Structure formats: C-alpha cells, structure tokens
PDB file of C-alpha atoms in Angstrom:
ATOM      1  CA  MET J   1      62.485  85.525  26.037  1.00  0.00           C
ATOM      2  CA  ASN J   2      64.324  83.898  28.923  1.00  0.00           C
ATOM      3  CA  ILE J   3      67.793  85.411  28.807  1.00  0.00           C
ATOM      4  CA  GLY J   4      70.724  84.463  30.997  1.00  0.00           C
ATOM      5  CA  PHE J   5      73.086  87.409  31.503  1.00  0.00           C
ATOM      6  CA  ILE J   6      76.471  86.822  33.118  1.00  0.00           C
ATOM      7  CA  GLY J   7      78.597  89.846  33.967  1.00  0.00           C
ATOM      8  CA  LEU J   8      76.790  92.751  35.627  1.00  0.00           C
ATOM      9  CA  GLY J   9      79.747  95.104  35.762  1.00  0.00           C
ATOM     10  CA  ILE J  10      80.136  98.693  34.604  1.00  0.00           C
ATOM     11  CA  MET J  11      79.070  97.753  31.073  1.00  0.00           C
ATOM     12  CA  GLY J  12      76.940  94.681  31.666  1.00  0.00           C
ATOM     13  CA  ARG J  13      74.625  96.235  34.227  1.00  0.00           C
ATOM     14  CA  PRO J  14      73.048  98.845  31.893  1.00  0.00           C
ATOM     15  CA  MET J  15      73.103  96.411  28.958  1.00  0.00           C
ATOM     16  CA  ALA J  16      71.139  93.828  30.934  1.00  0.00           C
ATOM     17  CA  GLY J  17      68.857  96.578  32.139  1.00  0.00           C
ATOM     18  CA  HIS J  18      67.852  97.451  28.571  1.00  0.00           C
ATOM     19  CA  LEU J  19      66.908  93.829  27.931  1.00  0.00           C
ATOM     20  CA  GLN J  20      64.827  93.682  31.095  1.00  0.00           C
ATOM     21  CA  ALA J  21      63.150  97.011  30.299  1.00  0.00           C
ATOM     22  CA  ALA J  22      62.086  95.559  26.936  1.00  0.00           C
ATOM     23  CA  GLY J  23      60.193  92.792  28.723  1.00  0.00           C
ATOM     24  CA  HIS J  24      62.698  89.943  28.581  1.00  0.00           C
ATOM     25  CA  ARG J  25      63.038  87.707  31.640  1.00  0.00           C
ATOM     26  CA  LEU J  26      66.553  87.645  33.059  1.00  0.00           C
ATOM     27  CA  GLY J  27      68.492  84.957  34.836  1.00  0.00           C
ATOM     28  CA  VAL J  28      71.632  86.229  36.561  1.00  0.00           C
ATOM     29  CA  VAL J  29      74.389  84.759  38.721  1.00  0.00           C
ATOM     30  CA  GLN J  30      74.615  85.631  42.405  1.00  0.00           C
ATOM     31  CA  HIS J  31      78.028  87.219  43.008  1.00  0.00           C
ATOM     32  CA  ARG J  32      79.839  88.000  46.234  1.00  0.00           C
ATOM     33  CA  THR J  33      78.249  91.436  46.240  1.00  0.00           C
ATOM     34  CA  PRO J  34      74.462  91.826  46.324  1.00  0.00           C
ATOM     35  CA  LEU J  35      72.719  92.022  42.979  1.00  0.00           C
ATOM     36  CA  PRO J  36      71.465  95.468  41.951  1.00  0.00           C
ATOM     37  CA  GLN J  37      67.943  95.915  43.271  1.00  0.00           C
ATOM     38  CA  GLU J  38      66.573  97.009  39.917  1.00  0.00           C
ATOM     39  CA  PHE J  39      67.050  93.472  38.618  1.00  0.00           C
ATOM     40  CA  THR J  40      65.625  91.585  41.558  1.00  0.00           C
ATOM     41  CA  LYS J  41      62.672  93.962  41.941  1.00  0.00           C
ATOM     42  CA  ALA J  42      61.815  93.409  38.275  1.00  0.00           C
ATOM     43  CA  GLY J  43      61.779  89.654  38.762  1.00  0.00           C
ATOM     44  CA  ALA J  44      65.221  88.516  37.663  1.00  0.00           C
ATOM     45  CA  LYS J  45      65.862  84.885  38.577  1.00  0.00           C
ATOM     46  CA  VAL J  46      68.920  84.615  40.804  1.00  0.00           C
ATOM     47  CA  CYS J  47      71.054  81.570  39.970  1.00  0.00           C
ATOM     48  CA  GLN J  48      73.987  80.099  41.842  1.00  0.00           C
ATOM     49  CA  THR J  49      76.069  78.961  38.866  1.00  0.00           C
ATOM     50  CA  PRO J  50      76.444  79.692  35.144  1.00  0.00           C
ATOM     51  CA  ARG J  51      75.096  76.178  34.544  1.00  0.00           C
ATOM     52  CA  GLU J  52      71.842  77.084  36.280  1.00  0.00           C
ATOM     53  CA  VAL J  53      71.627  80.265  34.214  1.00  0.00           C
ATOM     54  CA  ALA J  54      71.915  78.225  31.011  1.00  0.00           C
ATOM     55  CA  GLU J  55      69.386  75.612  32.129  1.00  0.00           C
ATOM     56  CA  ASN J  56      66.698  78.292  32.312  1.00  0.00           C
ATOM     57  CA  ALA J  57      67.626  80.324  29.213  1.00  0.00           C
ATOM     58  CA  GLU J  58      66.890  80.468  25.505  1.00  0.00           C
ATOM     59  CA  VAL J  59      69.798  82.891  25.085  1.00  0.00           C
ATOM     60  CA  VAL J  60      72.908  83.245  27.258  1.00  0.00           C
ATOM     61  CA  ILE J  61      74.859  86.522  27.103  1.00  0.00           C
ATOM     62  CA  LEU J  62      78.352  86.947  28.562  1.00  0.00           C
ATOM     63  CA  MET J  63      79.960  90.280  29.424  1.00  0.00           C
ATOM     64  CA  VAL J  64      83.052  89.423  31.471  1.00  0.00           C
ATOM     65  CA  PRO J  65      86.555  90.937  31.560  1.00  0.00           C
ATOM     66  CA  ASP J  66      88.980  88.592  29.801  1.00  0.00           C
ATOM     67  CA  THR J  67      89.610  85.352  27.913  1.00  0.00           C
ATOM     68  CA  PRO J  68      90.158  83.157  31.025  1.00  0.00           C
ATOM     69  CA  ASP J  69      86.896  84.473  32.478  1.00  0.00           C
ATOM     70  CA  VAL J  70      84.957  83.446  29.377  1.00  0.00           C
ATOM     71  CA  GLU J  71      86.608  80.019  29.394  1.00  0.00           C
ATOM     72  CA  ARG J  72      85.751  79.500  33.067  1.00  0.00           C
ATOM     73  CA  VAL J  73      82.155  80.681  32.728  1.00  0.00           C
ATOM     74  CA  LEU J  74      81.523  78.711  29.537  1.00  0.00           C
ATOM     75  CA  LEU J  75      83.513  75.535  29.975  1.00  0.00           C
ATOM     76  CA  GLY J  76      84.540  75.273  33.624  1.00  0.00           C
ATOM     77  CA  THR J  77      82.910  73.116  36.293  1.00  0.00           C
ATOM     78  CA  GLY J  78      79.352  74.341  36.724  1.00  0.00           C
ATOM     79  CA  GLY J  79      79.741  76.338  33.543  1.00  0.00           C
ATOM     80  CA  VAL J  80      77.271  77.353  30.864  1.00  0.00           C
ATOM     81  CA  ALA J  81      78.101  74.395  28.613  1.00  0.00           C
ATOM     82  CA  GLU J  82      76.841  71.942  31.234  1.00  0.00           C
ATOM     83  CA  GLY J  83      73.382  73.503  31.208  1.00  0.00           C
ATOM     84  CA  LEU J  84      72.822  74.241  27.534  1.00  0.00           C
ATOM     85  CA  LYS J  85      69.948  72.721  25.587  1.00  0.00           C
ATOM     86  CA  PRO J  86      70.234  72.220  21.805  1.00  0.00           C
ATOM     87  CA  GLY J  87      69.172  75.357  19.992  1.00  0.00           C
ATOM     88  CA  THR J  88      70.263  77.769  22.730  1.00  0.00           C
ATOM     89  CA  LEU J  89      72.049  80.880  21.474  1.00  0.00           C
ATOM     90  CA  VAL J  90      75.252  81.964  23.235  1.00  0.00           C
ATOM     91  CA  ILE J  91      76.343  85.576  22.688  1.00  0.00           C
ATOM     92  CA  ASP J  92      79.741  86.557  24.060  1.00  0.00           C
ATOM     93  CA  MET J  93      79.953  90.351  24.282  1.00  0.00           C
ATOM     94  CA  SER J  94      83.272  90.317  26.145  1.00  0.00           C
ATOM     95  CA  SER J  95      86.439  91.528  24.414  1.00  0.00           C
ATOM     96  CA  ILE J  96      88.737  88.510  24.227  1.00  0.00           C
ATOM     97  CA  ASP J  97      91.223  86.568  22.105  1.00  0.00           C
ATOM     98  CA  PRO J  98      89.853  85.861  18.580  1.00  0.00           C
ATOM     99  CA  ILE J  99      91.648  82.507  18.352  1.00  0.00           C
ATOM    100  CA  ALA J 100      90.340  81.362  21.730  1.00  0.00           C
ATOM    101  CA  THR J 101      86.881  82.553  20.694  1.00  0.00           C
ATOM    102  CA  ARG J 102      86.889  80.136  17.767  1.00  0.00           C
ATOM    103  CA  ALA J 103      87.874  77.278  20.064  1.00  0.00           C
ATOM    104  CA  PHE J 104      85.137  78.143  22.572  1.00  0.00           C
ATOM    105  CA  ALA J 105      82.566  78.425  19.797  1.00  0.00           C
ATOM    106  CA  SER J 106      83.535  75.029  18.421  1.00  0.00           C
ATOM    107  CA  ARG J 107      82.748  73.418  21.788  1.00  0.00           C
ATOM    108  CA  ILE J 108      79.368  75.170  21.978  1.00  0.00           C
ATOM    109  CA  LEU J 109      78.459  74.330  18.390  1.00  0.00           C
ATOM    110  CA  GLU J 110      79.183  70.642  19.105  1.00  0.00           C
ATOM    111  CA  LEU J 111      76.358  70.784  21.660  1.00  0.00           C
ATOM    112  CA  GLY J 112      73.880  71.780  18.947  1.00  0.00           C
ATOM    113  CA  CYS J 113      73.807  75.430  19.987  1.00  0.00           C
ATOM    114  CA  ASP J 114      74.519  78.687  18.159  1.00  0.00           C
ATOM    115  CA  TYR J 115      77.350  81.099  18.955  1.00  0.00           C
ATOM    116  CA  VAL J 116      77.935  84.775  18.199  1.00  0.00           C
ATOM    117  CA  ASP J 117      80.889  86.808  19.378  1.00  0.00           C
ATOM    118  CA  ALA J 118      79.712  90.407  19.725  1.00  0.00           C
ATOM    119  CA  PRO J 119      82.275  92.651  21.457  1.00  0.00           C
ATOM    120  CA  VAL J 120      81.300  96.264  21.943  1.00  0.00           C
ATOM    121  CA  SER J 121      82.750  99.760  21.769  1.00  0.00           C
ATOM    122  CA  GLY J 122      81.308 102.908  23.290  1.00  0.00           C
ATOM    123  CA  GLY J 123      82.165 102.594  26.947  1.00  0.00           C
ATOM    124  CA  GLU J 124      79.912 103.124  29.920  1.00  0.00           C
ATOM    125  CA  VAL J 125      78.128 106.047  28.264  1.00  0.00           C
ATOM    126  CA  GLY J 126      77.297 103.955  25.208  1.00  0.00           C
ATOM    127  CA  ALA J 127      76.070 101.119  27.400  1.00  0.00           C
ATOM    128  CA  LYS J 128      73.810 103.400  29.424  1.00  0.00           C
ATOM    129  CA  ASN J 129      72.391 105.053  26.308  1.00  0.00           C
ATOM    130  CA  ALA J 130      71.920 101.783  24.378  1.00  0.00           C
ATOM    131  CA  ALA J 131      74.213 103.318  21.754  1.00  0.00           C
ATOM    132  CA  LEU J 132      77.036 100.778  21.644  1.00  0.00           C
ATOM    133  CA  THR J 133      78.881  99.827  18.490  1.00  0.00           C
ATOM    134  CA  ILE J 134      78.664  96.033  18.280  1.00  0.00           C
ATOM    135  CA  MET J 135      80.964  93.933  16.061  1.00  0.00           C
ATOM    136  CA  CYS J 136      79.630  90.444  15.393  1.00  0.00           C
ATOM    137  CA  GLY J 137      81.047  87.130  14.256  1.00  0.00           C
ATOM    138  CA  GLY J 138      78.990  84.024  13.594  1.00  0.00           C
ATOM    139  CA  SER J 139      76.812  82.324  11.006  1.00  0.00           C
ATOM    140  CA  PRO J 140      74.188  84.480   9.251  1.00  0.00           C
ATOM    141  CA  GLU J 141      71.471  82.430  10.968  1.00  0.00           C
ATOM    142  CA  ALA J 142      72.947  82.929  14.445  1.00  0.00           C
ATOM    143  CA  PHE J 143      73.440  86.645  13.811  1.00  0.00           C
ATOM    144  CA  ALA J 144      69.811  86.980  12.683  1.00  0.00           C
ATOM    145  CA  LYS J 145      68.678  85.387  15.969  1.00  0.00           C
ATOM    146  CA  ALA J 146      70.900  87.684  18.005  1.00  0.00           C
ATOM    147  CA  LEU J 147      70.118  90.928  16.180  1.00  0.00           C
ATOM    148  CA  PRO J 148      66.796  91.845  17.875  1.00  0.00           C
ATOM    149  CA  LEU J 149      68.502  91.613  21.275  1.00  0.00           C
ATOM    150  CA  LEU J 150      71.614  93.470  20.143  1.00  0.00           C
ATOM    151  CA  GLU J 151      69.426  96.285  18.836  1.00  0.00           C
ATOM    152  CA  LEU J 152      68.228  96.873  22.396  1.00  0.00           C
ATOM    153  CA  MET J 153      71.815  97.560  23.480  1.00  0.00           C
ATOM    154  CA  GLY J 154      73.466  99.228  20.498  1.00  0.00           C
ATOM    155  CA  LYS J 155      72.986 101.289  17.366  1.00  0.00           C
ATOM    156  CA  ASN J 156      75.864 100.504  15.007  1.00  0.00           C
ATOM    157  CA  ILE J 157      75.661  96.718  14.677  1.00  0.00           C
ATOM    158  CA  THR J 158      77.749  94.993  12.005  1.00  0.00           C
ATOM    159  CA  HIS J 159      77.955  91.328  11.020  1.00  0.00           C
ATOM    160  CA  VAL J 160      81.670  91.247  10.244  1.00  0.00           C
ATOM    161  CA  GLY J 161      81.931  87.574   9.272  1.00  0.00           C
ATOM    162  CA  GLY J 162      82.396  84.142  10.797  1.00  0.00           C
ATOM    163  CA  VAL J 163      82.977  83.274  14.443  1.00  0.00           C
ATOM    164  CA  GLY J 164      85.913  85.257  15.826  1.00  0.00           C
ATOM    165  CA  ASP J 165      85.696  88.038  13.271  1.00  0.00           C
ATOM    166  CA  GLY J 166      83.830  90.260  15.714  1.00  0.00           C
ATOM    167  CA  GLN J 167      86.752  89.933  18.123  1.00  0.00           C
ATOM    168  CA  VAL J 168      89.193  90.706  15.298  1.00  0.00           C
ATOM    169  CA  ALA J 169      87.257  93.913  14.604  1.00  0.00           C
ATOM    170  CA  LYS J 170      87.315  94.859  18.306  1.00  0.00           C
ATOM    171  CA  VAL J 171      91.087  94.349  18.487  1.00  0.00           C
ATOM    172  CA  ALA J 172      91.458  96.557  15.406  1.00  0.00           C
ATOM    173  CA  ASN J 173      89.263  99.170  17.103  1.00  0.00           C
ATOM    174  CA  GLN J 174      91.443  99.165  20.202  1.00  0.00           C
ATOM    175  CA  ILE J 175      94.614  99.583  18.135  1.00  0.00           C
ATOM    176  CA  ILE J 176      93.142 102.664  16.460  1.00  0.00           C
ATOM    177  CA  VAL J 177      91.884 104.159  19.715  1.00  0.00           C
ATOM    178  CA  ALA J 178      95.199 103.656  21.527  1.00  0.00           C
ATOM    179  CA  LEU J 179      97.235 105.197  18.700  1.00  0.00           C
ATOM    180  CA  ASN J 180      94.789 108.080  18.432  1.00  0.00           C
ATOM    181  CA  ILE J 181      95.134 108.768  22.156  1.00  0.00           C
ATOM    182  CA  GLU J 182      98.899 108.680  21.754  1.00  0.00           C
ATOM    183  CA  ALA J 183      98.803 111.098  18.804  1.00  0.00           C
ATOM    184  CA  VAL J 184      96.508 113.546  20.609  1.00  0.00           C
ATOM    185  CA  SER J 185      98.700 113.334  23.710  1.00  0.00           C
ATOM    186  CA  GLU J 186     101.837 114.161  21.717  1.00  0.00           C
ATOM    187  CA  ALA J 187     100.133 117.019  19.885  1.00  0.00           C
ATOM    188  CA  LEU J 188      98.795 118.715  23.011  1.00  0.00           C
ATOM    189  CA  VAL J 189     102.003 118.281  25.001  1.00  0.00           C
ATOM    190  CA  PHE J 190     103.942 119.666  22.014  1.00  0.00           C
ATOM    191  CA  ALA J 191     101.615 122.677  21.976  1.00  0.00           C
ATOM    192  CA  ALA J 192     102.062 123.264  25.702  1.00  0.00           C
ATOM    193  CA  LYS J 193     105.844 122.879  25.537  1.00  0.00           C
ATOM    194  CA  ALA J 194     105.943 125.381  22.662  1.00  0.00           C
ATOM    195  CA  GLY J 195     104.085 127.919  24.773  1.00  0.00           C
ATOM    196  CA  ALA J 196     100.622 127.681  23.216  1.00  0.00           C
ATOM    197  CA  ASP J 197      97.377 127.110  25.097  1.00  0.00           C
ATOM    198  CA  PRO J 198      96.538 123.413  24.550  1.00  0.00           C
ATOM    199  CA  ALA J 199      92.819 124.085  25.064  1.00  0.00           C
ATOM    200  CA  LYS J 200      92.867 126.642  22.249  1.00  0.00           C
ATOM    201  CA  VAL J 201      94.923 124.327  20.056  1.00  0.00           C
ATOM    202  CA  ARG J 202      92.350 121.586  20.607  1.00  0.00           C
ATOM    203  CA  GLU J 203      89.568 124.020  19.707  1.00  0.00           C
ATOM    204  CA  ALA J 204      91.336 124.889  16.448  1.00  0.00           C
ATOM    205  CA  LEU J 205      92.015 121.271  15.526  1.00  0.00           C
ATOM    206  CA  LEU J 206      88.404 120.210  16.070  1.00  0.00           C
ATOM    207  CA  GLY J 207      87.470 122.146  12.957  1.00  0.00           C
ATOM    208  CA  GLY J 208      89.998 120.440  10.690  1.00  0.00           C
ATOM    209  CA  PHE J 209      91.076 117.076   9.295  1.00  0.00           C
ATOM    210  CA  ALA J 210      92.698 116.114  12.612  1.00  0.00           C
ATOM    211  CA  SER J 211      89.314 116.078  14.335  1.00  0.00           C
ATOM    212  CA  SER J 212      88.279 112.821  15.981  1.00  0.00           C
ATOM    213  CA  ARG J 213      86.224 111.495  18.871  1.00  0.00           C
ATOM    214  CA  VAL J 214      89.441 111.138  20.860  1.00  0.00           C
ATOM    215  CA  LEU J 215      90.293 114.795  20.228  1.00  0.00           C
ATOM    216  CA  GLU J 216      86.743 115.747  21.158  1.00  0.00           C
ATOM    217  CA  VAL J 217      86.314 113.658  24.309  1.00  0.00           C
ATOM    218  CA  HIS J 218      89.680 112.466  25.583  1.00  0.00           C
ATOM    219  CA  ALA J 219      91.617 115.660  24.890  1.00  0.00           C
ATOM    220  CA  GLU J 220      89.148 117.485  27.105  1.00  0.00           C
ATOM    221  CA  ARG J 221      89.862 114.943  29.856  1.00  0.00           C
ATOM    222  CA  MET J 222      93.594 115.508  29.388  1.00  0.00           C
ATOM    223  CA  ILE J 223      93.265 119.280  29.668  1.00  0.00           C
ATOM    224  CA  LYS J 224      90.813 119.234  32.583  1.00  0.00           C
ATOM    225  CA  ARG J 225      92.770 116.418  34.330  1.00  0.00           C
ATOM    226  CA  THR J 226      89.685 114.244  34.741  1.00  0.00           C
ATOM    227  CA  PHE J 227      91.120 110.756  34.656  1.00  0.00           C
ATOM    228  CA  GLU J 228      88.349 108.908  36.485  1.00  0.00           C
ATOM    229  CA  PRO J 229      87.826 105.874  34.271  1.00  0.00           C
ATOM    230  CA  GLY J 230      85.358 105.559  31.527  1.00  0.00           C
ATOM    231  CA  PHE J 231      87.709 102.824  30.267  1.00  0.00           C
ATOM    232  CA  ARG J 232      90.599 101.827  32.490  1.00  0.00           C
ATOM    233  CA  ILE J 233      94.187 101.661  31.267  1.00  0.00           C
ATOM    234  CA  GLU J 234      94.502  98.084  32.546  1.00  0.00           C
ATOM    235  CA  LEU J 235      91.608  97.005  30.303  1.00  0.00           C
ATOM    236  CA  HIS J 236      93.069  98.725  27.260  1.00  0.00           C
ATOM    237  CA  GLN J 237      96.364  96.995  28.038  1.00  0.00           C
ATOM    238  CA  LYS J 238      94.512  93.688  28.000  1.00  0.00           C
ATOM    239  CA  ASP J 239      93.161  94.476  24.532  1.00  0.00           C
ATOM    240  CA  LEU J 240      96.569  95.522  23.200  1.00  0.00           C
ATOM    241  CA  ASN J 241      98.021  92.290  24.579  1.00  0.00           C
ATOM    242  CA  LEU J 242      95.453  90.487  22.414  1.00  0.00           C
ATOM    243  CA  ALA J 243      96.597  92.519  19.419  1.00  0.00           C
ATOM    244  CA  LEU J 244     100.276  91.851  20.006  1.00  0.00           C
ATOM    245  CA  SER J 245      99.888  88.135  20.746  1.00  0.00           C
ATOM    246  CA  SER J 246      97.676  87.682  17.691  1.00  0.00           C
ATOM    247  CA  ALA J 247     100.220  89.562  15.585  1.00  0.00           C
ATOM    248  CA  ARG J 248     102.959  87.212  16.757  1.00  0.00           C
ATOM    249  CA  SER J 249     100.879  84.200  15.778  1.00  0.00           C
ATOM    250  CA  LEU J 250     100.301  85.781  12.360  1.00  0.00           C
ATOM    251  CA  GLY J 251     103.996  86.557  11.895  1.00  0.00           C
ATOM    252  CA  MET J 252     103.519  90.309  11.587  1.00  0.00           C
ATOM    253  CA  ALA J 253     104.662  93.452  13.388  1.00  0.00           C
ATOM    254  CA  LEU J 254     102.528  96.107  15.086  1.00  0.00           C
ATOM    255  CA  PRO J 255     105.271  98.569  16.003  1.00  0.00           C
ATOM    256  CA  ASN J 256     103.162 101.517  17.084  1.00  0.00           C
ATOM    257  CA  THR J 257     100.780  99.283  19.029  1.00  0.00           C
ATOM    258  CA  ALA J 258     103.785  98.003  20.979  1.00  0.00           C
ATOM    259  CA  MET J 259     104.853 101.582  21.680  1.00  0.00           C
ATOM    260  CA  ALA J 260     101.376 102.502  22.922  1.00  0.00           C
ATOM    261  CA  GLN J 261     101.461  99.485  25.223  1.00  0.00           C
ATOM    262  CA  GLN J 262     104.760 100.664  26.673  1.00  0.00           C
ATOM    263  CA  LEU J 263     103.315 104.110  27.335  1.00  0.00           C
ATOM    264  CA  PHE J 264     100.382 102.497  29.144  1.00  0.00           C
ATOM    265  CA  SER J 265     102.913 100.457  31.137  1.00  0.00           C
ATOM    266  CA  ALA J 266     104.690 103.680  32.105  1.00  0.00           C
ATOM    267  CA  CYS J 267     101.375 104.940  33.486  1.00  0.00           C
ATOM    268  CA  VAL J 268     100.830 101.707  35.410  1.00  0.00           C
ATOM    269  CA  ALA J 269     104.315 102.082  36.933  1.00  0.00           C
ATOM    270  CA  ARG J 270     103.120 105.419  38.309  1.00  0.00           C
ATOM    271  CA  GLY J 271     100.061 103.820  39.911  1.00  0.00           C
ATOM    272  CA  GLY J 272      97.759 104.514  36.988  1.00  0.00           C
ATOM    273  CA  LYS J 273      96.302 101.160  36.006  1.00  0.00           C
ATOM    274  CA  ALA J 274      92.838 102.397  37.009  1.00  0.00           C
ATOM    275  CA  TRP J 275      93.182 105.768  35.257  1.00  0.00           C
ATOM    276  CA  ASP J 276      91.048 106.400  32.215  1.00  0.00           C
ATOM    277  CA  HIS J 277      93.044 105.496  29.099  1.00  0.00           C
ATOM    278  CA  SER J 278      93.276 109.195  28.235  1.00  0.00           C
ATOM    279  CA  GLY J 279      95.768 109.226  31.119  1.00  0.00           C
ATOM    280  CA  MET J 280      98.383 108.022  28.628  1.00  0.00           C
ATOM    281  CA  VAL J 281      99.108 111.737  28.244  1.00  0.00           C
ATOM    282  CA  ARG J 282     100.851 111.625  31.615  1.00  0.00           C
ATOM    283  CA  ALA J 283     103.542 109.374  30.160  1.00  0.00           C
ATOM    284  CA  ILE J 284     104.109 111.825  27.288  1.00  0.00           C
ATOM    285  CA  GLU J 285     104.149 114.722  29.770  1.00  0.00           C
ATOM    286  CA  ALA J 286     106.816 112.966  31.828  1.00  0.00           C
ATOM    287  CA  LEU J 287     109.014 112.539  28.753  1.00  0.00           C
ATOM    288  CA  ALA J 288     108.593 116.195  27.857  1.00  0.00           C
ATOM    289  CA  GLU J 289     108.825 117.450  31.458  1.00  0.00           C
ATOM    290  CA  CYS J 290     105.762 119.518  30.708  1.00  0.00           C
ATOM    291  CA  GLU J 291     102.177 119.139  32.002  1.00  0.00           C
ATOM    292  CA  LEU J 292      99.149 120.460  30.117  1.00  0.00           C
ATOM    293  CA  ALA J 293      97.757 121.996  33.312  1.00  0.00           C
ATOM    294  CA  GLU J 294     100.815 124.190  33.914  1.00  0.00           C
TER     295      GLU J 294
END
C-alpha cells in the first residue's frame, strides 16, 4: 500500500521502518533535519507538506508529540485534510486529548474518510521490536482496515470502542504507570532509609504479589542510576495533564494522579524534564534525604 507516515521520531522511526520492511511504500515529510537514510534508500517518497503526503496515500499514519501537533498536521494550512481522497484511512498513533480526538475525527469523517485513534504503549524498545501495545478507537470497519498494518508494529492490539476510546485507554495506562513508578520509588527509598539493600529488596519483591513491569525494569534504573530516557518525564507530564484536564471536564477527582504530576514537576524543577520517568524517584529521595545509591 501507499502509506503516508508523519512523525519519524524516537518511536515513529522504527514503526515506519517495520511498514517499509513489509513492502509498503512510504511517503514522509521532509523535516529540518535530514531524513534517515534507511527510508530514502528504500524508496520513500519525500514530501514537502502533510497535504502532499495525503495526496499520495491510501493510509496516513501520525505519530507526533501532542494534541496541537496533531491539529496542525491534520487541519492546518497545508495539512493532511487538504489532500485526502474519499476512502483514505487516517490512523493517529499519537497520545493526545480524547475529546480533541473526537473533534478531529469528525472533520476527517466529513470528508468521506475513515479514522482510527491508536495510541501505543511499550516505549522505544517496543517500537523497535514491533511489540507495542496498541489501543484503538474507531468503527469496526475502520479498525478492520487498520489491523493488518497495526500488526506489523505491535502485538497486543485491542479495539476498545468508538473514536476517542483508544486515547481514553492510553490515558488510563499512563495513570497506572505513573502511580506504579511512585509506589516503587517510595518502597525502595523506604528500604534504603531503613538500612536495607534496595537491590535485594527489589529482588525479594519480584517473586511476590508486588511484582510488576515497573518493579522489574524501572526499579533497576533507579538503583543503577540510569536515567537516560526511554520515556521522558516531560512526555509523561503531558499525558497526566490530559488525565487531569479530562477529569475536570468529567467532574471527577484523580487525587493520586495529581500527586504524581507534582512529583514529576519537582524533578523538572531540578532540571530533569528529559530524565526517564523512573527519575521520579529523585523527588522521593529528596523528601527522604536519602539516595538509593548511598
């Protein structure tokens, strides 16, 4: 198929690469930095605008950072919407506002096109290994069209419901991950403050009911002090902002999500917006005046 892919960042680059490796023809946007050679050498069509990408595509996939970026790429001057032909499928794999997603989808559907929101979880490692968890919202027909392409990028692919429901699931995912990081941070700092070896405590907990992927992966980062980002704090803050703003519109409270956001903000105040989100432990360490590495 002719696929337009917009957003060749840390996640988008390997995702697009899997599509190209499967034989699909890519159209990509020329950015300020040169395009990765693996795409151009394999025949990717270099376009100047999102509109040009859409004009040459049967499917357009977006993987950009935030809600305003999706709005600009889709609906701005020279955007995807200006180049769409009826029947084109738009798949937004960014993690953005569920309410805005429904508004964007409505505009695309009015053009006679299909729309699926398909945010992902799994980070850079999942993207490189084509092992992403993908949460989808859209009509059953649109999801069926998208599924063969999504299967080239992920393994756990769920049709959650209508348009926007994929984004709702991703926000829920980010709430759980943030609170799990916070819980693991507290537990390990407590262990260190009490005089125990946090690495040994982690080892013991991995065999019990407290075990989790965060305890397995992120606790090791905390102990080894490897905070180079797999997923940056500033991006997790963006996702928690989506959770908190959506909660306000729904008239509900997310008290522990708000606390996790404040702990991330404490890290940012210390210059940590680009730390991996496991770096939240540094805020807990500061409160306890105790570092795991001591």
